[in-house]
Each structure stands twice: as C-alpha cells, then as structure tokens.
Amino acid sequence: MSYLPSYPYPCLAAHTTPSTVFLVGVPPATEGRLEIYTVNVANANSPVATFYGNQTRDAFWSSAAAKTCLSYPGNTASASNPLLIIQFGEKSYFTNLFPNGNINIPTNFLNIGFLSNKLFSLTGAVGSFNWFAAVTNASSTTTNSPWTGLRFNATDVYESSRDYIISNYPNPNPILSVGTYVASSNTPGQGYNVVFDRSGSGSIYTALSSAAPIVTTQDRILTLSTPQAVDMGGVKLSTNAISATMVGSGYILDKMSDGSTRLYSINPGKSNKLETVAVSGNVPMFASNMAVTTMGNSLVTYGSTGGNAVINIFDTVTLTWSGQGLVAPPAPNTPPAPGAPGTDPANPDGGSKSAPLGAIIGGVVGGLALIALIAFLVIRSRRKPKTKEAVQQAPHNGQNNNTTAAPPVDQNYQQQQQAMVQTQPVQYQQQFQPQPQQQYLQQQQQYNPHQSVYLPQQQPLYAVPDKTAPPVIFQPATQPQEGYNYVPPTLFQPAVQETSPPTKYSQDVYVPPTPYTPSSHTYTPTTTTATPASPQYLPPDHRNDYAA
C-alpha cells in the first residue's frame, strides 16, 4: 500500500482530475502547518498520495480542530475554481486554495465561530457562491437561535458574509445537519437543510439563497421555509454520524455497535423518507476521524487508526464498497454505537457536562421547602374553628359532616398547577420569539454593502460609497397548525416582513496583518512527493500565500 499521511482531523474534497481527491490536514508534529495532498484513488487498495502544497500559520491552523473542505460546485467551468477550506472552533478560520498554488491569508468572522463540521450544511451552489446553514457558538439576541446563514465567495474569500436572520430556525441543539442543493446556473440558489435531533426525529427546510449584496432591510443571504418532518423509519442516528452532499441527495454514515459503518440516504426534493442503503457485500469499519466526500457517483472516505490511514470508496450505482479493511455488514437490527467522546457536535471537546452540585442541592432544598409549606397550609386550613352554622348543624345531622371536596388550599394549588401546565407551552414559545426591535445582534458589526469582510492591512483598499443600510428584524407571522402532508417545494418565496431597522446588521470578517518574513526564509518550490522535512512558506503577494 502507498504512503498516506495520517491526520487526527482531516478533510476530503473532490479534485477536477478524475479519480482524484484532495486530502487536507495538520500533523500534530508541526502545529500551524496546513498540508494539502492530492490522492489518486483509481485503486482504492493502493491509493497514491502526492504532496500539493502547504501554508504555515502558527496562529491559525491546528491539528486538534475539525475541518471541512469542498470545491465551489457552481463554478467548475472556471479554470481558477478554488478549494474552500474551513477550520471549526471558537475562532473558525477559512481560506481559498487556488489551482495555481496560491492560498489566501486565513480569515474569520468576528466574535463567532462555527460549532462543528457536522452542523454545517451546503444548501446552495450557483456560480462563484456557496451557501450554508450553520450552527455558531453564539446565539442572536434577535432570533434566540445559534443558526445563521453563510455565503462564501470563490473569487474573493474576503467578500464572504453571514446573516443571523433566516426566517425559520431549526432545533438549537441538533446532532447532525445534511445539505442538498439544486444544480443551476441562475440565482437564487435553491436547496434543502435537513436537521436531525437527539430524540430520533428530523426536519426538512427548503432553502432559498441570494447572491445580491445586502443593501436594503429586505435583503437576506439565506431563507429557510417552514419545516416538514422526516420519515425516520425507526432509525435513530448517533452523535458519531457524519454526512456528505451529492447534489440533490444527502448521505449519512453512522457507527454501529459492532464498529462497522451503516449508510443512509435522503433526497428531500423527492421524498421525506430516510432510507437505509442496501449495501451489497462488506463495509468499512467506522473511524473516529472519518472524513467523507463525493466524487462523481461515489463516496470516498478516509480514516486512520494507530497512524495507518485507509481509503474506502462506495459506488452508489453498484452499491458496493472497495478498499482495505472491509468487514461483514451489520445485522439489520444492530443498534448504533454510543457517541464516543468528542463526537457530539454540541460538545466537540468531549468534556462531561454534569449539572453543578450547588444547583442540584438548591433544587432539592427548594422542592422540600415548597412541599412543607403546602402541607402546613393544608393542615392549618383543616384545623380552623367551625362556623356557627356548622356547629348548629352537627347535632341535627348526628354525624361528622366530613366532605369529599378538597380543602380550599388544595383546590387553589390544583388550579395553580393547571394554570402552570396551560401557560408553559406559551412561555416556551415566547422565549424563542424575536426580542423587541430595540435589541439586536450583540455580535453584529457595521456593514459595508461592498465590502462584507475586514481586509488585511496589507491588502490594497479601494474607495467605496457609504451605502450602509440597517437590517430587518424578522417577525414571523403566526400560522395555524395543519395536518402533515409532505410536498417538497422546488422554490420557496419568503413573505416580505415589515420591520423597523436597527443600526447594525452585518458581521465583518477579521483578517490579521501578514507577519514580516525575512528574505532569507524565502521558500524554493520542490517537486518531491514525500512530506517536506520542514515548514515551507513564501510571504504572500497581497492576499495570497504560495503553497509549494
């Protein structure tokens, strides 16, 4: 088997060359060094990796952070179509890698980060734009949701932008989101965002994406429709699950209790049912660092155990896997494996999330005090002196006048409990409604319609007119609940909202200045196919870094 580099958090992406994929990762031995390889997978049992380039940025790239990488599917006709590389974390850095070897200086959105590559769905791809629905590490004070819409630019990554207002907001604590898109050369971009939660259910959102700059209070980057339920067919995904987008179809790989991989698919444009793929033959073992991408009609996976990396390929036409390390498929009733530490997208660091001891004790003491108070009031009410009328009637009746009705205090308590039960759904709904228009996103920065991101100081700046426009605060219209009837729409048109704009509404992207590199450190490109012994770096020309 040929040499394959091993990375703890890799990502794969299709290459323009047939039977070839990009492999991207950061080796733990050289933190800050982002390495890119091309891997020929014509023979899955003996893939051939060729060094493509690297970028060394100690402050940005980490071997301990999850990554995703993909091309711009709507821009494949361009000879300069780049590869988008994103690293997740508290600060989520992203860059474009171009075919000529240039790599943009990494940049990020200020004050927010993307939570996980499992909650980052491609929902549109037209021309030089990719649109995503993603979960961030900060909730908007306007929408009370961590979900946001994103638009990345193949021509200039610094012109990427995001917008918290997406009309409808999925579950704030999901385990996986899967994106699909409609292949088209015209905007608006169309697609779907399918979100799966911890209860074993899922929701489908039609996505409508805009390429226009945000210059009015009605302009949006991404709009999600009212959701429709996924027919899970008894399937409950685990937090190990990962996904890949093949245009209109989404594929999910999950780990079974025997360690093997089970494959699911969903095509939300045709059906709301999550299908279990009927694989013919053996399947790969599920790796904790498994990465997956689509390549034509195939899925390509990468995983490593003990430093040994393996490539496997699934043919969606023949329904067969190829590559090394295949095992017998799981039995139909095999349950998914419990989520391993670090696989939960809501807790990517793998730390335990136990409730504070003080809160537990306080809750117990408070509950006991409430019970004691209620018991005291009940006993006290039963010991009150009888009224004159009751005393006069007692001899006449000749018996204790015990009643089956609850004492007044008990009745009041029951009424209070009923009132609480009746009001709780309303309170739950209210806490997810947009806040008054005086409040807005704490994370938003001043928006410039012609420059959506903050450019590095070394980048040439150009004069632009000040057309700053405030955002719209979304106020959803109430709709009656209707019976479920799944009809996947092909085009979603959001209703125009009447809003009163605040003063800020867009998030700039921060790009740090390019550090000075002495001329003695100039990198001389190499043609070797082995991993370079030391970091290779050439100071960037304006916005670009050169990848050898």
XYZ file of C-alpha atoms in Angstrom:
548
model
C 0.000 0.000 0.000
C 1.250 3.505 -0.864
C 2.028 6.075 1.798
C -0.914 8.103 3.085
C -0.323 10.852 5.639
C -2.262 10.471 8.870
C -4.130 13.416 10.378
C -6.342 13.472 13.510
C -8.825 15.907 11.890
C -8.622 15.614 8.085
C -10.984 16.686 5.341
C -11.510 15.452 1.775
C -12.736 17.221 -1.354
C -13.175 16.231 -4.981
C -10.456 17.217 -7.440
C -11.057 18.236 -11.052
C -8.891 15.298 -12.160
C -10.914 12.050 -12.409
C -10.402 9.512 -9.597
C -8.549 12.114 -7.521
C -9.384 13.858 -4.260
C -7.756 16.481 -2.069
C -6.602 15.444 1.412
C -6.087 18.317 3.865
C -4.848 18.216 7.456
C -2.426 19.475 10.091
C 0.116 16.989 11.504
C 0.477 17.123 15.316
C 4.260 17.184 14.965
C 4.183 20.507 13.103
C 1.360 22.609 14.541
C 0.375 25.562 12.380
C 1.335 23.809 9.131
C -1.659 23.109 6.867
C -0.756 20.384 4.377
C -2.549 19.580 1.122
C -2.147 16.344 -0.824
C -3.810 15.011 -3.945
C -4.707 11.329 -3.705
C -5.273 9.143 -6.756
C -7.921 6.608 -5.727
C -8.295 4.742 -9.028
C -7.211 1.705 -6.999
C -8.739 2.034 -3.539
C -6.474 -0.737 -2.240
C -3.370 1.227 -3.231
C -4.077 4.992 -3.281
C -1.242 7.281 -4.353
C -0.726 10.496 -2.378
C 1.198 13.400 -3.933
C 2.250 16.486 -1.982
C 0.436 19.534 -3.365
C 1.269 22.426 -1.056
C 1.208 23.842 2.433
C 0.645 27.006 4.409
C 2.313 27.650 7.762
C 0.351 29.921 10.088
C 1.010 29.104 13.725
C -1.787 31.350 14.986
C -4.448 29.741 12.792
C -4.087 26.104 11.793
C -4.396 23.404 14.455
C -4.183 19.604 14.379
C -6.826 19.443 17.144
C -9.585 21.277 15.250
C -12.156 19.705 12.916
C -12.071 20.791 9.278
C -14.152 20.636 6.138
C -13.145 21.314 2.556
C -15.070 21.389 -0.692
C -14.986 22.991 -4.083
C -17.480 25.513 -5.453
C -19.771 23.197 -7.492
C -21.383 26.041 -9.411
C -18.016 27.412 -10.507
C -16.473 24.284 -12.057
C -16.293 25.878 -15.506
C -13.703 28.336 -14.191
C -10.063 27.301 -14.541
C -9.352 29.136 -11.285
C -12.115 27.465 -9.246
C -10.647 27.241 -5.714
C -10.957 24.805 -2.855
C -12.680 26.220 0.238
C -11.011 25.110 3.493
C -12.721 25.773 6.852
C -11.468 25.027 10.370
C -14.015 24.905 13.206
C -13.680 26.225 16.725
C -14.121 29.319 18.870
C -12.493 31.201 16.010
C -13.323 29.490 12.728
C -10.750 30.266 10.057
C -11.353 29.782 6.350
C -9.429 30.327 3.130
C -9.439 29.594 -0.607
C -6.780 27.388 -2.208
C -6.415 28.106 -5.947
C -5.213 25.724 -8.683
C -2.101 27.847 -9.260
C -0.988 27.128 -5.671
C -1.997 30.446 -4.122
C -3.645 30.262 -0.704
C -5.447 33.275 0.732
C -4.474 34.504 4.166
C -6.890 32.786 6.614
C -9.748 34.947 7.839
C -12.708 34.608 10.201
C -15.942 36.286 11.249
C -15.519 38.459 14.316
C -16.886 37.257 17.663
C -18.384 33.985 16.413
C -17.202 30.532 15.429
C -18.809 27.606 13.662
C -19.589 24.901 16.206
C -18.969 21.716 14.200
C -18.457 20.373 10.682
C -21.475 18.127 11.441
C -23.681 21.217 11.703
C -22.516 22.941 8.531
C -24.797 22.226 5.532
C -24.273 23.150 1.879
C -27.728 24.396 0.816
C -26.929 26.250 -2.417
C -24.248 26.463 -5.107
C -24.535 28.839 -8.069
C -21.654 30.467 -9.917
C -18.904 31.623 -7.584
C -21.019 31.305 -4.425
C -21.619 28.557 -1.875
C -24.385 28.974 0.735
C -24.522 27.183 4.076
C -26.803 26.863 7.071
C -24.626 26.550 10.165
C -24.732 26.495 13.963
C -22.495 29.047 15.676
C -21.180 29.278 19.222
C -23.204 32.454 19.902
C -26.975 32.923 19.741
C -28.506 36.050 18.290
C -30.432 38.217 20.746
C -32.929 38.912 17.969
C -33.649 35.333 16.896
C -32.698 33.474 20.098
C -31.029 30.908 17.842
C -27.420 29.925 17.089
C -28.300 29.146 13.443
C -27.017 31.515 10.783
C -26.864 31.837 7.003
C -23.460 31.989 5.286
C -22.288 32.913 1.785
C -18.718 32.178 0.662
C -17.144 33.766 -2.404
C -14.849 31.797 -4.727
C -13.486 34.934 -6.369
C -12.623 36.732 -3.138
C -12.975 34.914 0.179
C -12.850 38.261 1.991
C -16.196 39.138 0.398
C -17.884 36.294 2.279
C -20.757 37.268 4.564
C -23.272 35.937 7.063
C -26.707 36.833 8.396
C -28.494 35.534 11.510
C -31.964 36.239 10.089
C -33.036 33.127 8.134
C -36.860 33.277 8.700
C -37.175 29.848 10.351
C -34.794 28.420 12.904
C -34.046 24.691 13.339
C -33.565 22.847 16.609
C -30.920 24.746 18.615
C -29.313 21.519 19.855
C -29.119 19.112 16.892
C -26.697 16.238 16.311
C -26.390 16.447 12.511
C -27.464 18.569 9.569
C -27.378 17.441 5.945
C -27.478 19.819 2.999
C -28.510 19.289 -0.612
C -28.763 21.757 -3.492
C -30.371 22.152 -6.891
C -27.762 22.325 -9.663
C -28.430 25.580 -11.525
C -26.604 28.394 -13.256
C -29.131 31.005 -12.145
C -29.794 32.630 -8.796
C -31.431 32.444 -6.371
C -29.747 29.260 -5.204
C -32.101 26.521 -4.079
C -31.623 23.536 -1.821
C -32.586 21.863 1.435
C -31.341 21.738 5.005
C -32.224 18.514 6.857
C -31.682 18.652 10.625
C -31.653 15.623 12.947
C -32.063 15.937 16.718
C -31.361 13.824 19.792
C -34.900 12.476 20.089
C -34.576 10.468 16.876
C -36.548 12.830 14.639
C -35.649 15.147 11.767
C -36.939 18.235 9.948
C -36.635 19.342 6.313
C -36.271 23.032 5.441
C -36.396 24.360 1.901
C -33.541 26.851 1.427
C -33.530 29.910 -0.825
C -30.185 31.693 -1.283
C -29.404 35.178 -2.596
C -26.294 36.414 -4.393
C -27.286 40.081 -4.086
C -25.491 42.373 -1.647
C -27.422 43.348 1.457
C -28.344 46.956 0.734
C -31.966 47.105 1.927
C -33.830 45.948 5.002
C -35.432 43.144 2.984
C -32.216 41.579 1.620
C -31.245 38.242 3.074
C -28.406 35.767 2.465
C -30.383 32.595 3.229
C -34.047 31.932 3.946
C -35.441 28.684 5.361
C -39.071 27.653 4.906
C -41.463 26.177 7.441
C -40.150 22.671 8.258
C -41.660 19.314 7.358
C -40.948 16.143 9.323
C -38.562 13.421 8.176
C -39.962 9.884 7.999
C -37.217 8.243 10.068
C -38.496 4.688 9.534
C -37.429 3.712 13.038
C -33.847 4.962 12.555
C -32.196 6.900 15.357
C -28.833 8.413 14.493
C -25.964 8.625 16.960
C -23.623 11.560 17.572
C -20.960 9.657 15.581
C -22.856 10.254 12.318
C -21.292 12.304 9.509
C -22.747 13.401 6.165
C -21.865 14.180 2.558
C -23.737 16.072 -0.158
C -24.161 14.651 -3.670
C -26.113 17.481 -5.337
C -29.776 16.625 -4.572
C -29.031 13.649 -2.315
C -27.563 13.565 1.154
C -25.678 10.551 2.527
C -25.149 9.733 6.211
C -22.543 7.344 7.624
C -23.095 6.138 11.193
C -21.192 3.818 13.505
C -22.926 0.610 14.584
C -22.392 -1.144 17.919
C -20.128 -3.718 16.224
C -17.867 -0.925 14.918
C -18.979 -1.227 11.294
C -20.410 1.536 9.102
C -24.060 1.817 8.130
C -25.121 4.055 5.252
C -28.327 6.091 4.919
C -29.586 8.438 2.212
C -32.252 11.107 1.806
C -33.404 13.079 -1.229
C -35.622 15.823 0.248
C -36.610 17.116 -3.186
C -38.382 13.811 -3.909
C -39.236 12.219 -0.573
C -39.172 12.904 3.144
C -38.067 9.353 3.996
C -34.650 8.498 5.401
C -33.588 5.335 3.562
C -31.177 2.651 4.737
C -28.893 1.914 1.787
C -28.958 -1.782 0.862
C -25.209 -2.362 0.596
C -24.023 -5.395 -1.342
C -21.029 -7.088 0.288
C -18.712 -5.946 3.054
C -18.439 -2.492 4.606
C -15.599 -0.428 6.164
C -15.000 -0.033 9.864
C -16.075 3.347 11.190
C -13.095 5.512 12.221
C -13.326 8.215 14.868
C -11.638 10.682 12.498
C -13.504 9.520 9.387
C -13.831 12.119 6.627
C -16.055 11.730 3.565
C -16.564 13.479 0.236
C -18.394 12.810 -3.009
C -16.614 12.084 -6.284
C -18.942 11.652 -9.251
C -21.303 8.816 -8.321
C -19.077 7.626 -5.481
C -18.435 8.358 -1.819
C -14.779 8.450 -0.750
C -13.876 8.010 2.915
C -10.616 8.453 4.785
C -9.893 7.141 8.261
C -6.829 6.290 10.278
C -6.204 4.036 13.268
C -2.854 3.912 15.007
C -1.286 6.054 12.293
C -2.433 3.757 9.475
C -4.666 5.639 7.041
C -7.159 3.851 4.795
C -9.204 4.974 1.774
C -12.548 3.313 1.001
C -14.924 4.011 -1.885
C -18.668 3.359 -2.138
C -20.231 3.130 -5.611
C -23.817 4.427 -5.424
C -24.671 2.576 -8.652
C -23.408 -0.930 -7.790
C -23.983 -0.354 -4.039
C -20.578 -1.852 -3.187
C -17.614 -0.776 -1.080
C -13.974 -1.182 -2.109
C -10.659 -0.675 -0.351
C -8.834 -2.238 2.564
C -10.167 -3.310 5.955
C -13.711 -4.233 4.896
C -15.796 -6.326 7.316
C -19.165 -8.058 7.276
C -22.094 -5.619 7.255
C -24.089 -5.085 10.458
C -27.255 -7.104 11.013
C -30.489 -5.223 10.260
C -31.339 -4.885 13.956
C -27.858 -3.771 15.038
C -28.191 -0.534 17.051
C -25.899 2.425 16.565
C -22.880 2.732 18.820
C -22.981 5.244 21.673
C -21.338 8.515 20.778
C -17.632 8.497 21.548
C -16.052 11.459 23.406
C -15.649 14.377 21.031
C -18.303 13.147 18.555
C -21.143 15.227 19.994
C -21.282 18.436 17.909
C -22.723 20.315 20.893
C -19.708 19.244 22.945
C -16.867 18.824 20.420
C -14.166 18.877 23.096
C -15.604 15.723 24.627
C -15.809 17.125 28.152
C -18.510 15.936 30.506
C -21.454 18.238 31.015
C -22.651 17.358 34.523
C -25.053 19.626 36.346
C -23.483 21.824 39.060
C -23.715 20.289 42.537
C -24.894 23.551 44.053
C -27.788 23.791 41.629
C -28.850 20.222 42.422
C -28.764 20.804 46.177
C -30.593 24.095 45.832
C -33.300 22.500 43.724
C -33.808 19.668 46.222
C -33.956 22.022 49.222
C -36.325 24.364 47.428
C -38.615 21.498 46.444
C -38.743 20.165 50.024
C -39.474 23.646 51.370
C -42.346 24.054 48.919
C -43.822 20.681 49.869
C -43.556 21.535 53.594
C -45.274 24.888 53.058
C -48.138 23.304 51.158
C -48.595 20.613 53.849
C -48.619 23.275 56.581
C -51.277 25.316 54.804
C -53.429 22.239 54.202
C -53.264 21.158 57.884
C -53.923 24.684 59.068
C -56.999 25.042 56.883
C -58.432 21.803 58.224
C -57.954 22.914 61.850
C -59.863 26.231 61.530
C -62.825 26.629 64.029
C -66.105 25.549 62.572
C -68.555 28.287 61.714
C -71.700 28.844 63.767
C -73.781 27.246 61.080
C -71.635 24.131 61.097
C -71.837 23.839 64.936
C -75.631 24.111 64.901
C -75.964 21.536 62.145
C -73.720 18.920 63.712
C -76.190 17.730 66.423
C -79.007 17.813 63.913
C -77.166 15.578 61.485
C -76.000 13.309 64.225
C -72.716 12.560 62.424
C -69.432 14.011 61.411
C -70.017 16.182 58.385
C -66.896 15.046 56.509
C -66.755 16.247 52.911
C -65.084 14.649 49.909
C -64.185 18.003 48.395
C -60.582 19.162 48.662
C -59.829 21.935 51.153
C -59.664 25.465 49.709
C -55.883 25.452 49.790
C -55.750 22.158 47.875
C -58.187 23.484 45.313
C -56.123 26.609 44.841
C -52.964 24.526 44.464
C -54.621 22.318 41.856
C -55.837 25.391 39.998
C -52.323 26.846 40.086
C -50.858 23.619 38.732
C -53.414 23.557 35.925
C -52.667 27.176 35.124
C -48.928 26.415 35.020
C -49.453 23.499 32.667
C -51.613 25.630 30.417
C -49.169 28.523 30.331
C -45.922 26.558 29.959
C -46.252 25.956 26.183
C -46.968 29.637 25.706
C -43.918 30.611 27.737
C -41.766 28.147 25.765
C -42.930 29.634 22.508
C -42.407 33.159 23.747
C -38.786 32.584 24.702
C -37.983 31.701 21.096
C -39.742 34.735 19.637
C -37.656 37.665 18.398
C -36.974 40.262 21.036
C -38.292 43.844 20.799
C -36.871 45.813 17.957
C -34.709 47.892 20.277
C -32.480 44.850 20.755
C -30.342 43.331 18.072
C -27.399 41.041 17.477
C -24.683 41.555 20.018
C -22.175 40.147 17.599
C -23.090 42.327 14.581
C -20.628 44.883 13.295
C -21.101 47.873 10.958
C -21.982 46.672 7.470
C -20.497 47.934 4.225
C -22.508 46.626 1.244
C -19.436 46.492 -0.999
C -17.033 45.015 1.481
C -18.547 42.310 3.657
C -15.330 41.400 5.422
C -12.465 43.105 7.134
C -9.473 43.112 4.798
C -5.880 42.612 6.000
C -3.875 45.796 6.460
C -1.530 44.727 3.681
C -4.352 44.344 1.197
C -4.944 47.159 -1.322
C -8.030 49.072 -0.287
C -10.326 50.852 -2.708
C -12.751 53.696 -2.212
C -16.358 52.639 -1.913
C -19.523 54.673 -1.409
C -21.028 54.575 2.056
C -24.307 52.784 1.494
C -24.661 51.424 4.982
C -28.153 50.102 5.441
C -29.669 48.755 8.648
C -31.042 45.225 8.828
C -34.524 43.892 9.141
C -35.614 42.276 12.345
C -37.586 39.210 11.434
C -41.039 38.889 12.967
C -42.615 35.580 11.949
C -46.314 35.547 11.226
C -48.368 33.157 13.285
C -49.766 30.255 11.332
C -52.386 27.679 12.313
C -51.194 24.129 12.712
C -52.132 21.936 9.783
C -52.075 18.215 9.191
C -48.824 16.900 7.761
C -48.669 16.425 4.008
C -45.120 16.305 2.645
C -44.846 18.194 -0.621
C -41.192 19.195 -1.213
C -41.290 22.600 -2.878
C -38.925 23.492 -5.663
C -38.798 27.174 -4.908
C -39.503 28.906 -1.643
C -40.551 32.545 -1.668
C -40.402 34.113 1.816
C -43.076 36.578 2.798
C -41.975 40.208 2.922
C -41.703 41.310 6.505
C -42.479 44.824 7.650
C -39.742 45.806 10.016
C -38.188 48.731 11.698
C -34.438 48.629 11.112
C -31.800 48.942 13.819
C -28.439 50.493 13.213
C -26.230 47.425 12.689
C -26.767 44.121 10.954
C -23.786 42.522 9.270
C -20.686 40.795 10.523
C -17.271 41.678 9.206
C -14.549 39.143 8.754
C -11.306 39.744 10.541
C -8.024 39.062 8.807
C -4.853 39.693 10.804
C -1.931 41.506 9.208
C 0.638 39.443 7.346
C 3.718 38.950 9.533
C 7.062 40.077 8.180
C 9.234 37.259 6.842
C 12.950 37.948 6.146
C 14.099 37.305 2.618
C 16.411 34.591 3.896
C 13.357 32.486 4.613
C 12.127 32.525 1.041
C 10.837 29.129 0.020
C 12.148 27.382 -3.080
C 9.373 25.143 -4.537
C 10.072 21.456 -4.520
C 8.732 18.672 -6.701
C 9.271 15.847 -4.254
C 6.330 13.578 -3.497
C 7.459 12.924 0.087
C 6.428 15.005 3.072
C 8.785 18.024 3.396
C 11.115 17.811 6.363
C 10.497 21.386 7.465
C 7.771 24.026 7.016
C 7.796 25.700 3.648
C 6.494 29.213 3.306
C 6.761 32.186 0.981
C 5.444 35.592 2.096
C 2.074 36.254 0.456
C 1.660 38.513 -2.527
C -1.058 40.890 -1.345
C -3.832 38.477 -0.203
C -2.237 35.213 -1.192
C 0.149 32.735 0.305
C 2.026 30.438 -2.011
C 1.615 26.723 -1.453
C 4.551 24.789 -2.809
